[in-house]
């Protein structure tokens, strides 16, 4: 292992060392050193100011020399160190220092200056530790949001001494030090054409071609090349090829995740690597228990990017461990985890419970992006979680100014889709109305339309904004550069207009022009109604035929003049007798049978979705007697049908009786 010397009095040792700022600079005239350092560091970080790069040193260019009167000299910009203790007490030989202690101290520092001060107290430094120190400095530079390191760090003599051997003699570095130094410099906005980077990359390529890099080094090199040269570089293909030849049992969990990240960057070549990906997906099942929350999030993100829909066993197993780690995820990690579960269609009641506890405990401190994603997860999976939705409503009321228009729309759409009103509904919609009045034009037209349509699903009709929706100006904005409006937007406009007629008779504003109205809400795509469950439909049809005595006494899939499609319609005369469906005279009452399968309810519940609730609500306003039917095929059809007819939401109990005249069945309220 190479040792890097940071002290002047050890600069002539024969083994490989960094000639610290004292030795490396003392041995040459100041002007010559000044010029050499300037030329060497000029191209490193593109974010440096364009003014000439200058390195300032004291007359002896050293920090540790004692002056004749015993006082220390301190370079400009360097912290002053206490000299209460003897100077030699700071000189620690890292050959004998426990590496764990070194890395522990290194990770405990919170600024680059602290790292440099610590390094400055050391006598010799193995190259792997020097590379780790360089990486820590760059990590903190990135954490501070800088594109490059500050000039104070670049001009620091310890930092310069730390970097010299990585540029001048990379062939003497160990594999670990080599790839770690390369990885460190790619954390910041580094000029790819700098001598330092070019030399490091060249040495890595040389060792790669000789097959001299182990698994971890290949993974680090692969990720570094992606950042420096992009995923299309030829060297990266060689890295992946060599990784494919390694046994996955030799990979640490961190290396497996790094492998996912490398392949994620090459999504356009995912098909070429699918066989390799299948092996990785299968092997990853055995390491899930050893993954940190960060690594779990990264794997799920990669699986989404690589469209690994066939890796559902891995997704499911990751989901089980996600439940355990929910409180430990950062906001960004949790958001990506939930986005992956949305993408793969994964849901788990234990995950829902863990999310409920997490969201409720951090209600007003969660990042808006996380709140939005958690809400989208519940909405997409049709999960009616009252704790989550209540927390979301509270967050909106208290922190609406932190939410973007699209995030606000996502929150309200969830309430509409799941047909749920939180306890603070009055505060929620008052706040929403104030926000819309203030920022109406800030909402994209389609986003605004979805938001207001969602309000109508849960009977909070946006009457104050309907006139704006039907105005030519808004419709033109909604149209944008398209030649015609999409089907979903037209359906939402039509249902809002129908709502203003049926449920808001006091609305006297502009009407929606006929050319913007649809004829049916049930379409193959972008439908505002849920298609009937076919198996359930067949059972009901069979029961009706047996019970009524013929197919002519009911009609199925009837499109009403008000755009809704009724699963089954039965016509009754004034006395309650069933009429053939072809008869249009003497119809006193119409019964709408809603054959509600599981897809019309929230997940694992009997709570209707918003689009089904508004349909049944408005059918009642139109004069239909709405009866919900939900039976299983294993039941006695006639008995089940009779029981189903006794289940009537919101209207008097209805049932068929056996009173009839001849072959004419009868239906009355008994």
CSV table of C-alpha atoms in Angstrom, one decimal, residues 67-519:
chain,number,residue,atom,x,y,z
A,67,UNK,CA,10.1,30.7,13.4
A,68,UNK,CA,13.2,31.8,15.3
A,69,UNK,CA,11.2,33.3,18.1
A,70,UNK,CA,9.1,30.1,18.5
A,71,UNK,CA,5.9,31.4,17.0
A,72,UNK,CA,4.1,29.5,14.3
A,73,UNK,CA,3.3,31.0,10.9
A,74,UNK,CA,-0.2,30.4,9.6
A,75,UNK,CA,-1.1,30.6,5.9
A,76,UNK,CA,-3.8,33.1,4.8
A,77,UNK,CA,-7.3,31.6,5.2
A,78,UNK,CA,-6.0,28.7,7.4
A,79,UNK,CA,-7.4,28.1,10.9
A,80,UNK,CA,-5.0,28.8,13.7
A,81,UNK,CA,-4.2,25.7,15.8
A,82,UNK,CA,-3.5,25.8,19.4
A,83,UNK,CA,0.1,25.2,20.3
A,84,UNK,CA,-0.5,24.4,24.0
A,85,UNK,CA,0.5,20.8,23.4
A,86,UNK,CA,3.7,19.8,21.8
A,87,UNK,CA,3.6,19.7,18.1
A,88,UNK,CA,4.8,16.1,18.0
A,89,UNK,CA,1.6,15.0,19.8
A,90,UNK,CA,-0.3,15.6,16.5
A,91,UNK,CA,2.0,13.4,14.5
A,92,UNK,CA,0.3,10.1,14.2
A,93,UNK,CA,1.7,7.3,12.0
A,94,UNK,CA,-1.3,5.8,10.3
A,95,UNK,CA,0.6,2.6,9.6
A,96,UNK,CA,-0.3,1.8,13.2
A,97,UNK,CA,-3.6,3.6,13.4
A,98,UNK,CA,-6.8,1.5,13.2
A,99,UNK,CA,-8.5,2.2,9.9
A,100,UNK,CA,-11.9,2.0,11.5
A,101,UNK,CA,-10.9,4.9,13.8
A,102,UNK,CA,-9.7,6.9,10.8
A,103,UNK,CA,-12.9,6.4,8.8
A,104,UNK,CA,-15.0,7.0,11.9
A,105,UNK,CA,-13.3,10.4,12.5
A,106,UNK,CA,-13.4,11.2,8.8
A,107,UNK,CA,-17.2,10.7,8.6
A,108,UNK,CA,-17.7,12.7,11.7
A,109,UNK,CA,-16.5,15.9,10.2
A,110,UNK,CA,-19.0,18.4,8.9
A,111,UNK,CA,-16.9,20.6,6.7
A,112,UNK,CA,-14.0,20.3,4.3
A,113,UNK,CA,-11.9,22.6,6.5
A,114,UNK,CA,-12.2,20.1,9.4
A,115,UNK,CA,-11.0,17.3,7.1
A,116,UNK,CA,-8.0,19.2,5.9
A,117,UNK,CA,-7.1,20.2,9.5
A,118,UNK,CA,-7.3,16.6,10.5
A,119,UNK,CA,-5.1,15.5,7.6
A,120,UNK,CA,-2.6,18.2,8.3
A,121,UNK,CA,-1.9,16.6,11.7
A,122,UNK,CA,-0.9,13.3,10.2
A,123,UNK,CA,2.6,12.2,9.3
A,124,UNK,CA,1.9,9.5,6.7
A,125,UNK,CA,-1.3,8.6,4.9
A,126,UNK,CA,-1.9,5.3,3.0
A,127,UNK,CA,-3.3,6.0,-0.5
A,128,UNK,CA,-6.6,4.4,0.3
A,129,UNK,CA,-7.2,6.7,3.2
A,130,UNK,CA,-6.0,9.7,1.2
A,131,UNK,CA,-8.6,8.8,-1.5
A,132,UNK,CA,-11.2,8.5,1.2
A,133,UNK,CA,-10.3,11.9,2.6
A,134,UNK,CA,-10.5,13.4,-0.9
A,135,UNK,CA,-13.9,11.8,-1.4
A,136,UNK,CA,-15.2,13.2,1.9
A,137,UNK,CA,-14.1,16.7,0.9
A,138,UNK,CA,-15.9,16.4,-2.4
A,139,UNK,CA,-19.0,14.9,-0.7
A,140,UNK,CA,-19.3,17.9,1.6
A,141,UNK,CA,-18.7,20.3,-1.4
A,142,UNK,CA,-21.7,18.6,-3.1
A,143,UNK,CA,-23.8,18.7,0.0
A,144,UNK,CA,-23.3,22.5,0.2
A,145,UNK,CA,-24.8,22.8,-3.2
A,146,UNK,CA,-21.6,24.0,-4.9
A,147,UNK,CA,-20.8,23.0,-8.4
A,148,UNK,CA,-17.1,23.0,-7.5
A,149,UNK,CA,-15.0,23.4,-4.4
A,150,UNK,CA,-14.4,26.9,-3.1
A,151,UNK,CA,-11.2,28.7,-4.0
A,152,UNK,CA,-10.2,28.5,-0.3
A,153,UNK,CA,-10.2,24.8,-0.5
A,154,UNK,CA,-8.5,24.6,-3.8
A,155,UNK,CA,-5.7,26.9,-2.6
A,156,UNK,CA,-5.3,25.1,0.6
A,157,UNK,CA,-1.8,23.6,0.6
A,158,UNK,CA,-3.0,20.3,2.3
A,159,UNK,CA,-5.6,19.8,-0.4
A,160,UNK,CA,-3.0,20.5,-3.1
A,161,UNK,CA,-0.6,18.0,-1.6
A,162,UNK,CA,-3.4,15.5,-1.3
A,163,UNK,CA,-4.2,15.6,-5.0
A,164,UNK,CA,-0.6,15.7,-6.5
A,165,UNK,CA,0.1,11.9,-6.5
A,166,UNK,CA,-3.3,11.1,-8.0
A,167,UNK,CA,-2.4,13.2,-11.0
A,168,UNK,CA,1.3,12.5,-11.3
A,169,UNK,CA,1.7,8.8,-10.3
A,170,UNK,CA,-1.7,7.0,-10.6
A,171,UNK,CA,0.1,3.8,-11.6
A,172,UNK,CA,1.4,3.5,-8.1
A,173,UNK,CA,-2.0,3.6,-6.5
A,174,UNK,CA,-3.9,0.6,-5.3
A,175,UNK,CA,-7.1,-0.3,-7.1
A,176,UNK,CA,-9.2,0.9,-4.3
A,177,UNK,CA,-7.5,4.3,-4.0
A,178,UNK,CA,-7.6,4.7,-7.8
A,179,UNK,CA,-11.3,4.2,-8.2
A,180,UNK,CA,-12.2,6.0,-5.0
A,181,UNK,CA,-10.3,9.1,-6.2
A,182,UNK,CA,-12.0,9.0,-9.5
A,183,UNK,CA,-15.4,8.6,-7.9
A,184,UNK,CA,-14.6,11.5,-5.5
A,185,UNK,CA,-13.9,13.9,-8.3
A,186,UNK,CA,-17.0,13.0,-10.3
A,187,UNK,CA,-19.2,14.1,-7.3
A,188,UNK,CA,-18.6,17.7,-8.4
A,189,UNK,CA,-18.6,19.7,-11.6
A,190,UNK,CA,-15.2,18.7,-12.7
A,191,UNK,CA,-13.7,19.5,-16.1
A,192,UNK,CA,-13.4,16.0,-17.9
A,193,UNK,CA,-10.3,17.3,-19.8
A,194,UNK,CA,-8.3,18.1,-16.7
A,195,UNK,CA,-5.0,16.3,-16.4
A,196,UNK,CA,-6.0,14.9,-13.1
A,197,UNK,CA,-9.1,13.2,-14.4
A,198,UNK,CA,-7.6,12.2,-17.7
A,199,UNK,CA,-4.7,10.4,-15.9
A,200,UNK,CA,-7.0,8.6,-13.5
A,201,UNK,CA,-9.3,7.5,-16.3
A,202,UNK,CA,-6.4,6.3,-18.4
A,203,UNK,CA,-5.0,4.3,-15.6
A,204,UNK,CA,-8.4,2.7,-14.9
A,205,UNK,CA,-8.8,1.8,-18.5
A,206,UNK,CA,-5.3,0.3,-18.5
A,207,UNK,CA,-6.1,-1.9,-15.5
A,208,UNK,CA,-9.6,-2.7,-17.0
A,209,UNK,CA,-8.1,-4.0,-20.2
A,210,UNK,CA,-5.6,-6.2,-18.2
A,211,UNK,CA,-8.5,-7.5,-16.1
A,212,UNK,CA,-7.0,-6.2,-13.0
A,213,UNK,CA,-10.0,-4.7,-11.4
A,214,UNK,CA,-12.2,-6.6,-8.9
A,215,UNK,CA,-16.0,-6.4,-8.6
A,216,UNK,CA,-16.2,-3.3,-6.4
A,217,UNK,CA,-13.7,-1.4,-8.6
A,218,UNK,CA,-15.6,-2.3,-11.7
A,219,UNK,CA,-18.8,-1.0,-10.2
A,220,UNK,CA,-17.2,2.3,-9.1
A,221,UNK,CA,-15.5,2.7,-12.4
A,222,UNK,CA,-18.8,2.0,-14.3
A,223,UNK,CA,-20.7,4.7,-12.4
A,224,UNK,CA,-17.9,7.2,-12.7
A,225,UNK,CA,-17.7,6.7,-16.5
A,226,UNK,CA,-21.4,7.3,-16.8
A,227,UNK,CA,-21.0,10.7,-15.1
A,228,UNK,CA,-17.9,11.7,-17.0
A,229,UNK,CA,-18.6,10.3,-20.5
A,230,UNK,CA,-22.2,9.3,-20.5
A,231,UNK,CA,-23.8,5.8,-20.9
A,232,UNK,CA,-22.7,5.5,-24.5
A,233,UNK,CA,-19.0,5.2,-23.9
A,234,UNK,CA,-17.3,2.1,-25.2
A,235,UNK,CA,-15.3,1.5,-22.0
A,236,UNK,CA,-18.6,1.2,-20.1
A,237,UNK,CA,-19.6,-1.7,-22.3
A,238,UNK,CA,-16.3,-3.5,-21.4
A,239,UNK,CA,-17.1,-2.8,-17.7
A,240,UNK,CA,-20.5,-4.4,-18.0
A,241,UNK,CA,-19.1,-7.3,-20.0
A,242,UNK,CA,-16.5,-8.1,-17.2
A,243,UNK,CA,-19.2,-7.8,-14.5
A,244,UNK,CA,-21.3,-10.3,-16.4
A,245,UNK,CA,-18.5,-12.8,-16.1
A,246,UNK,CA,-18.2,-12.4,-12.3
A,247,UNK,CA,-20.2,-14.7,-9.9
A,248,UNK,CA,-23.0,-12.8,-8.3
A,249,UNK,CA,-22.1,-14.5,-5.0
A,250,UNK,CA,-18.9,-12.4,-4.9
A,251,UNK,CA,-20.9,-9.1,-5.0
A,252,UNK,CA,-21.6,-7.3,-1.8
A,253,UNK,CA,-25.2,-5.9,-1.5
A,254,UNK,CA,-23.8,-2.4,-2.3
A,255,UNK,CA,-22.2,-3.7,-5.4
A,256,UNK,CA,-25.5,-5.3,-6.6
A,257,UNK,CA,-27.3,-2.0,-6.2
A,258,UNK,CA,-24.4,-0.2,-8.0
A,259,UNK,CA,-24.9,-2.7,-10.8
A,260,UNK,CA,-28.6,-1.8,-11.0
A,261,UNK,CA,-27.7,1.8,-11.1
A,262,UNK,CA,-25.2,1.2,-14.0
A,263,UNK,CA,-27.8,-0.7,-16.0
A,264,UNK,CA,-30.4,1.9,-15.2
A,265,UNK,CA,-28.3,4.5,-16.9
A,266,UNK,CA,-28.3,2.3,-20.0
A,267,UNK,CA,-32.1,1.8,-20.4
A,268,UNK,CA,-31.8,1.9,-24.2
A,269,UNK,CA,-29.8,-1.3,-23.9
A,270,UNK,CA,-32.0,-3.0,-21.4
A,271,UNK,CA,-33.1,-5.6,-23.9
A,272,UNK,CA,-29.5,-6.6,-24.6
A,273,UNK,CA,-28.9,-7.1,-20.9
A,274,UNK,CA,-32.2,-8.8,-20.0
A,275,UNK,CA,-30.7,-12.2,-19.4
A,276,UNK,CA,-28.2,-10.7,-17.1
A,277,UNK,CA,-30.9,-8.6,-15.4
A,278,UNK,CA,-33.0,-11.8,-14.8
A,279,UNK,CA,-30.0,-13.3,-13.0
A,280,UNK,CA,-29.5,-10.2,-10.9
A,281,UNK,CA,-33.3,-10.1,-10.0
A,282,UNK,CA,-33.3,-13.7,-8.9
A,283,UNK,CA,-30.1,-13.3,-6.9
A,284,UNK,CA,-31.3,-10.1,-5.3
A,285,UNK,CA,-34.1,-12.0,-3.5
A,286,UNK,CA,-31.4,-13.4,-1.3
A,287,UNK,CA,-29.9,-10.1,-0.2
A,288,UNK,CA,-33.1,-8.1,0.5
A,289,UNK,CA,-32.8,-8.5,4.2
A,290,UNK,CA,-29.3,-6.9,4.1
A,291,UNK,CA,-30.3,-3.8,2.3
A,292,UNK,CA,-30.6,-0.4,3.9
A,293,UNK,CA,-33.6,1.8,3.2
A,294,UNK,CA,-31.5,3.9,0.7
A,295,UNK,CA,-30.5,0.8,-1.2
A,296,UNK,CA,-34.0,-0.6,-1.3
A,297,UNK,CA,-35.2,2.7,-2.7
A,298,UNK,CA,-32.4,2.7,-5.4
A,299,UNK,CA,-33.3,-0.9,-6.5
A,300,UNK,CA,-37.0,-0.1,-6.8
A,301,UNK,CA,-36.1,3.0,-8.8
A,302,UNK,CA,-33.9,1.0,-11.1
A,303,UNK,CA,-36.5,-1.7,-11.6
A,304,UNK,CA,-39.0,1.0,-12.7
A,305,UNK,CA,-36.5,2.6,-15.1
A,306,UNK,CA,-35.6,-0.8,-16.6
A,307,UNK,CA,-39.3,-1.8,-16.8
A,308,UNK,CA,-38.7,-5.1,-14.9
A,309,UNK,CA,-42.4,-6.1,-14.7
A,310,UNK,CA,-41.3,-9.7,-14.6
A,311,UNK,CA,-39.5,-9.1,-11.3
A,312,UNK,CA,-42.7,-9.0,-9.2
A,313,UNK,CA,-41.4,-11.6,-6.7
A,314,UNK,CA,-38.5,-9.2,-6.0
A,315,UNK,CA,-40.8,-6.2,-5.8
A,316,UNK,CA,-43.1,-8.1,-3.3
A,317,UNK,CA,-40.2,-9.1,-1.1
A,318,UNK,CA,-38.8,-5.6,-1.2
A,319,UNK,CA,-42.3,-4.4,-0.2
A,320,UNK,CA,-42.2,-6.5,2.9
A,321,UNK,CA,-39.0,-4.9,4.1
A,322,UNK,CA,-40.2,-1.4,3.1
A,323,UNK,CA,-42.9,-1.8,5.8
A,324,UNK,CA,-40.1,-2.2,8.4
A,325,UNK,CA,-38.2,0.8,7.2
A,326,UNK,CA,-40.9,3.4,6.6
A,327,UNK,CA,-39.8,5.7,9.4
A,328,UNK,CA,-36.2,5.5,8.3
A,329,UNK,CA,-36.7,6.5,4.7
A,330,UNK,CA,-35.8,10.1,3.7
A,331,UNK,CA,-38.6,12.0,2.0
A,332,UNK,CA,-37.1,11.5,-1.4
A,333,UNK,CA,-36.5,7.8,-0.8
A,334,UNK,CA,-40.0,7.2,0.4
A,335,UNK,CA,-41.4,9.1,-2.6
A,336,UNK,CA,-39.5,6.9,-5.0
A,337,UNK,CA,-40.5,3.7,-3.2
A,338,UNK,CA,-44.2,4.7,-3.5
A,339,UNK,CA,-43.8,5.7,-7.2
A,340,UNK,CA,-42.3,2.2,-7.8
A,341,UNK,CA,-45.3,0.5,-6.1
A,342,UNK,CA,-47.7,2.6,-8.1
A,343,UNK,CA,-45.8,1.6,-11.3
A,344,UNK,CA,-45.8,-2.1,-10.5
A,345,UNK,CA,-49.4,-2.1,-9.0
A,346,UNK,CA,-48.2,-3.4,-5.7
A,347,UNK,CA,-50.2,-2.8,-2.5
A,348,UNK,CA,-50.1,-4.4,0.9
A,349,UNK,CA,-52.3,-3.8,3.9
A,350,UNK,CA,-49.3,-3.8,6.2
A,351,UNK,CA,-47.7,-1.1,4.0
A,352,UNK,CA,-50.9,0.9,4.2
A,353,UNK,CA,-50.9,0.6,8.0
A,354,UNK,CA,-47.3,1.7,8.2
A,355,UNK,CA,-47.9,4.6,5.9
A,356,UNK,CA,-50.9,5.6,8.0
A,357,UNK,CA,-48.8,5.7,11.2
A,358,UNK,CA,-46.0,7.5,9.5
A,359,UNK,CA,-48.1,10.2,7.8
A,360,UNK,CA,-50.2,10.8,10.9
A,361,UNK,CA,-47.2,11.2,13.1
A,362,UNK,CA,-45.5,13.6,10.7
A,363,UNK,CA,-48.6,15.3,9.4
A,364,UNK,CA,-47.5,18.9,9.1
A,365,UNK,CA,-43.7,18.2,8.6
A,366,UNK,CA,-43.8,16.0,5.5
A,367,UNK,CA,-42.4,17.2,2.3
A,368,UNK,CA,-45.2,18.3,-0.2
A,369,UNK,CA,-43.8,15.9,-2.7
A,370,UNK,CA,-44.2,13.0,-0.3
A,371,UNK,CA,-47.7,14.1,0.7
A,372,UNK,CA,-48.6,14.2,-3.0
A,373,UNK,CA,-47.1,10.8,-3.7
A,374,UNK,CA,-48.8,9.1,-0.7
A,375,UNK,CA,-52.1,10.6,-1.9
A,376,UNK,CA,-51.5,9.4,-5.4
A,377,UNK,CA,-50.7,5.9,-4.1
A,378,UNK,CA,-54.0,5.7,-2.2
A,379,UNK,CA,-55.8,7.1,-5.2
A,380,UNK,CA,-54.3,4.8,-7.8
A,381,UNK,CA,-54.7,1.7,-5.7
A,382,UNK,CA,-58.2,2.9,-4.6
A,383,UNK,CA,-57.3,2.6,-0.9
A,384,UNK,CA,-59.7,4.4,1.3
A,385,UNK,CA,-57.4,5.2,4.2
A,386,UNK,CA,-59.1,7.7,6.5
A,387,UNK,CA,-55.9,8.4,8.6
A,388,UNK,CA,-53.9,9.3,5.5
A,389,UNK,CA,-56.7,11.4,3.8
A,390,UNK,CA,-57.4,13.2,7.1
A,391,UNK,CA,-53.7,14.1,7.4
A,392,UNK,CA,-53.6,15.2,3.8
A,393,UNK,CA,-56.6,17.4,4.4
A,394,UNK,CA,-55.0,18.9,7.5
A,395,UNK,CA,-51.8,19.5,5.6
A,396,UNK,CA,-53.6,21.3,2.8
A,397,UNK,CA,-55.5,23.6,5.2
A,398,UNK,CA,-52.4,24.5,7.1
A,399,UNK,CA,-49.8,24.6,4.3
A,400,UNK,CA,-51.6,25.2,1.0
A,401,UNK,CA,-49.0,27.8,0.1
A,402,UNK,CA,-46.3,25.1,0.0
A,403,UNK,CA,-48.2,23.0,-2.6
A,404,UNK,CA,-48.0,23.5,-6.3
A,405,UNK,CA,-51.2,23.7,-8.4
A,406,UNK,CA,-50.6,20.1,-9.7
A,407,UNK,CA,-50.1,18.9,-6.1
A,408,UNK,CA,-53.3,20.6,-4.9
A,409,UNK,CA,-55.2,19.0,-7.8
A,410,UNK,CA,-53.8,15.5,-6.9
A,411,UNK,CA,-54.9,15.9,-3.3
A,412,UNK,CA,-58.5,16.9,-4.2
A,413,UNK,CA,-58.7,14.3,-7.0
A,414,UNK,CA,-58.0,11.6,-4.4
A,415,UNK,CA,-61.0,12.8,-2.3
A,416,UNK,CA,-63.2,12.8,-5.3
A,417,UNK,CA,-62.1,9.4,-6.6
A,418,UNK,CA,-62.4,7.7,-3.3
A,419,UNK,CA,-65.7,9.5,-2.4
A,420,UNK,CA,-64.4,10.7,0.9
A,421,UNK,CA,-65.1,13.8,2.9
A,422,UNK,CA,-62.6,14.5,5.8
A,423,UNK,CA,-63.8,15.8,9.2
A,424,UNK,CA,-62.5,19.3,8.3
A,425,UNK,CA,-64.3,19.3,4.9
A,426,UNK,CA,-65.7,22.8,5.4
A,427,UNK,CA,-62.2,24.2,6.1
A,428,UNK,CA,-60.7,22.2,3.3
A,429,UNK,CA,-63.1,23.5,0.6
A,430,UNK,CA,-63.1,27.1,2.0
A,431,UNK,CA,-59.3,27.0,1.7
A,432,UNK,CA,-59.5,25.5,-1.8
A,433,UNK,CA,-61.9,28.2,-2.9
A,434,UNK,CA,-59.7,31.0,-1.6
A,435,UNK,CA,-56.7,29.4,-3.4
A,436,UNK,CA,-58.6,29.2,-6.6
A,437,UNK,CA,-59.9,32.8,-6.4
A,438,UNK,CA,-56.3,34.0,-5.8
A,439,UNK,CA,-54.4,31.7,-8.3
A,440,UNK,CA,-57.1,30.7,-10.8
A,441,UNK,CA,-54.9,31.4,-13.8
A,442,UNK,CA,-51.9,29.6,-12.3
A,443,UNK,CA,-53.6,26.3,-12.7
A,444,UNK,CA,-53.1,24.5,-16.0
A,445,UNK,CA,-56.5,24.2,-17.8
A,446,UNK,CA,-56.7,20.4,-17.6
A,447,UNK,CA,-55.5,20.3,-14.1
A,448,UNK,CA,-58.1,22.8,-13.1
A,449,UNK,CA,-60.9,20.9,-14.8
A,450,UNK,CA,-59.9,17.7,-13.1
A,451,UNK,CA,-59.8,19.4,-9.7
A,452,UNK,CA,-63.3,21.0,-10.1
A,453,UNK,CA,-64.8,17.8,-11.5
A,454,UNK,CA,-63.4,16.0,-8.4
A,455,UNK,CA,-65.2,18.4,-6.2
A,456,UNK,CA,-68.5,17.7,-7.9
A,457,UNK,CA,-68.1,13.9,-7.3
A,458,UNK,CA,-68.3,14.5,-3.5
A,459,UNK,CA,-71.2,17.0,-3.8
A,460,UNK,CA,-69.1,20.1,-3.3
A,461,UNK,CA,-70.1,21.7,-6.6
A,462,UNK,CA,-67.8,24.4,-7.9
A,463,UNK,CA,-70.7,26.8,-8.7
A,464,UNK,CA,-68.6,29.9,-8.4
A,465,UNK,CA,-66.3,28.7,-11.1
A,466,UNK,CA,-68.7,27.1,-13.6
A,467,UNK,CA,-69.1,30.3,-15.6
A,468,UNK,CA,-65.4,30.5,-16.1
A,469,UNK,CA,-65.2,26.9,-17.2
A,470,UNK,CA,-67.8,27.3,-19.9
A,471,UNK,CA,-66.4,30.6,-21.1
A,472,UNK,CA,-64.8,30.7,-24.6
A,473,UNK,CA,-61.6,31.9,-23.1
A,474,UNK,CA,-61.2,28.9,-20.8
A,475,UNK,CA,-62.3,26.4,-23.5
A,476,UNK,CA,-59.7,27.9,-25.9
A,477,UNK,CA,-57.0,27.5,-23.2
A,478,UNK,CA,-58.2,23.9,-22.6
A,479,UNK,CA,-57.9,23.3,-26.3
A,480,UNK,CA,-54.4,24.7,-26.6
A,481,UNK,CA,-52.7,23.8,-29.8
A,482,UNK,CA,-54.8,20.7,-30.4
A,483,UNK,CA,-57.4,20.5,-33.1
A,484,UNK,CA,-60.0,19.0,-30.7
A,485,UNK,CA,-60.4,18.3,-27.0
A,486,UNK,CA,-59.6,14.9,-25.7
A,487,UNK,CA,-62.5,12.6,-24.7
A,488,UNK,CA,-61.9,12.7,-21.0
A,489,UNK,CA,-62.0,16.5,-20.8
A,490,UNK,CA,-65.2,16.6,-22.8
A,491,UNK,CA,-66.7,14.0,-20.5
A,492,UNK,CA,-65.7,15.9,-17.4
A,493,UNK,CA,-67.2,19.2,-18.8
A,494,UNK,CA,-70.4,17.4,-19.7
A,495,UNK,CA,-70.8,15.8,-16.3
A,496,UNK,CA,-70.1,19.2,-14.6
A,497,UNK,CA,-72.8,20.7,-16.9
A,498,UNK,CA,-75.2,17.9,-16.0
A,499,UNK,CA,-74.5,18.5,-12.4
A,500,UNK,CA,-75.3,22.2,-12.7
A,501,UNK,CA,-78.7,21.2,-14.1
A,502,UNK,CA,-79.6,18.3,-11.8
A,503,UNK,CA,-78.1,19.3,-8.5
A,504,UNK,CA,-77.5,23.1,-8.8
A,505,UNK,CA,-80.9,24.5,-10.1
A,506,UNK,CA,-80.0,27.9,-8.7
A,507,UNK,CA,-77.1,28.2,-11.2
A,508,UNK,CA,-78.1,30.6,-13.9
A,509,UNK,CA,-74.7,31.2,-15.6
A,510,UNK,CA,-73.5,30.3,-19.1
A,511,UNK,CA,-74.2,26.9,-20.5
A,512,UNK,CA,-71.9,24.4,-22.1
A,513,UNK,CA,-72.3,24.5,-25.9
A,514,UNK,CA,-73.6,21.2,-27.4
A,515,UNK,CA,-70.4,20.8,-29.5
A,516,UNK,CA,-68.5,20.2,-26.2
A,517,UNK,CA,-70.9,17.6,-24.8
A,518,UNK,CA,-70.5,13.8,-25.1
A,519,UNK,CA,-73.4,11.4,-25.6
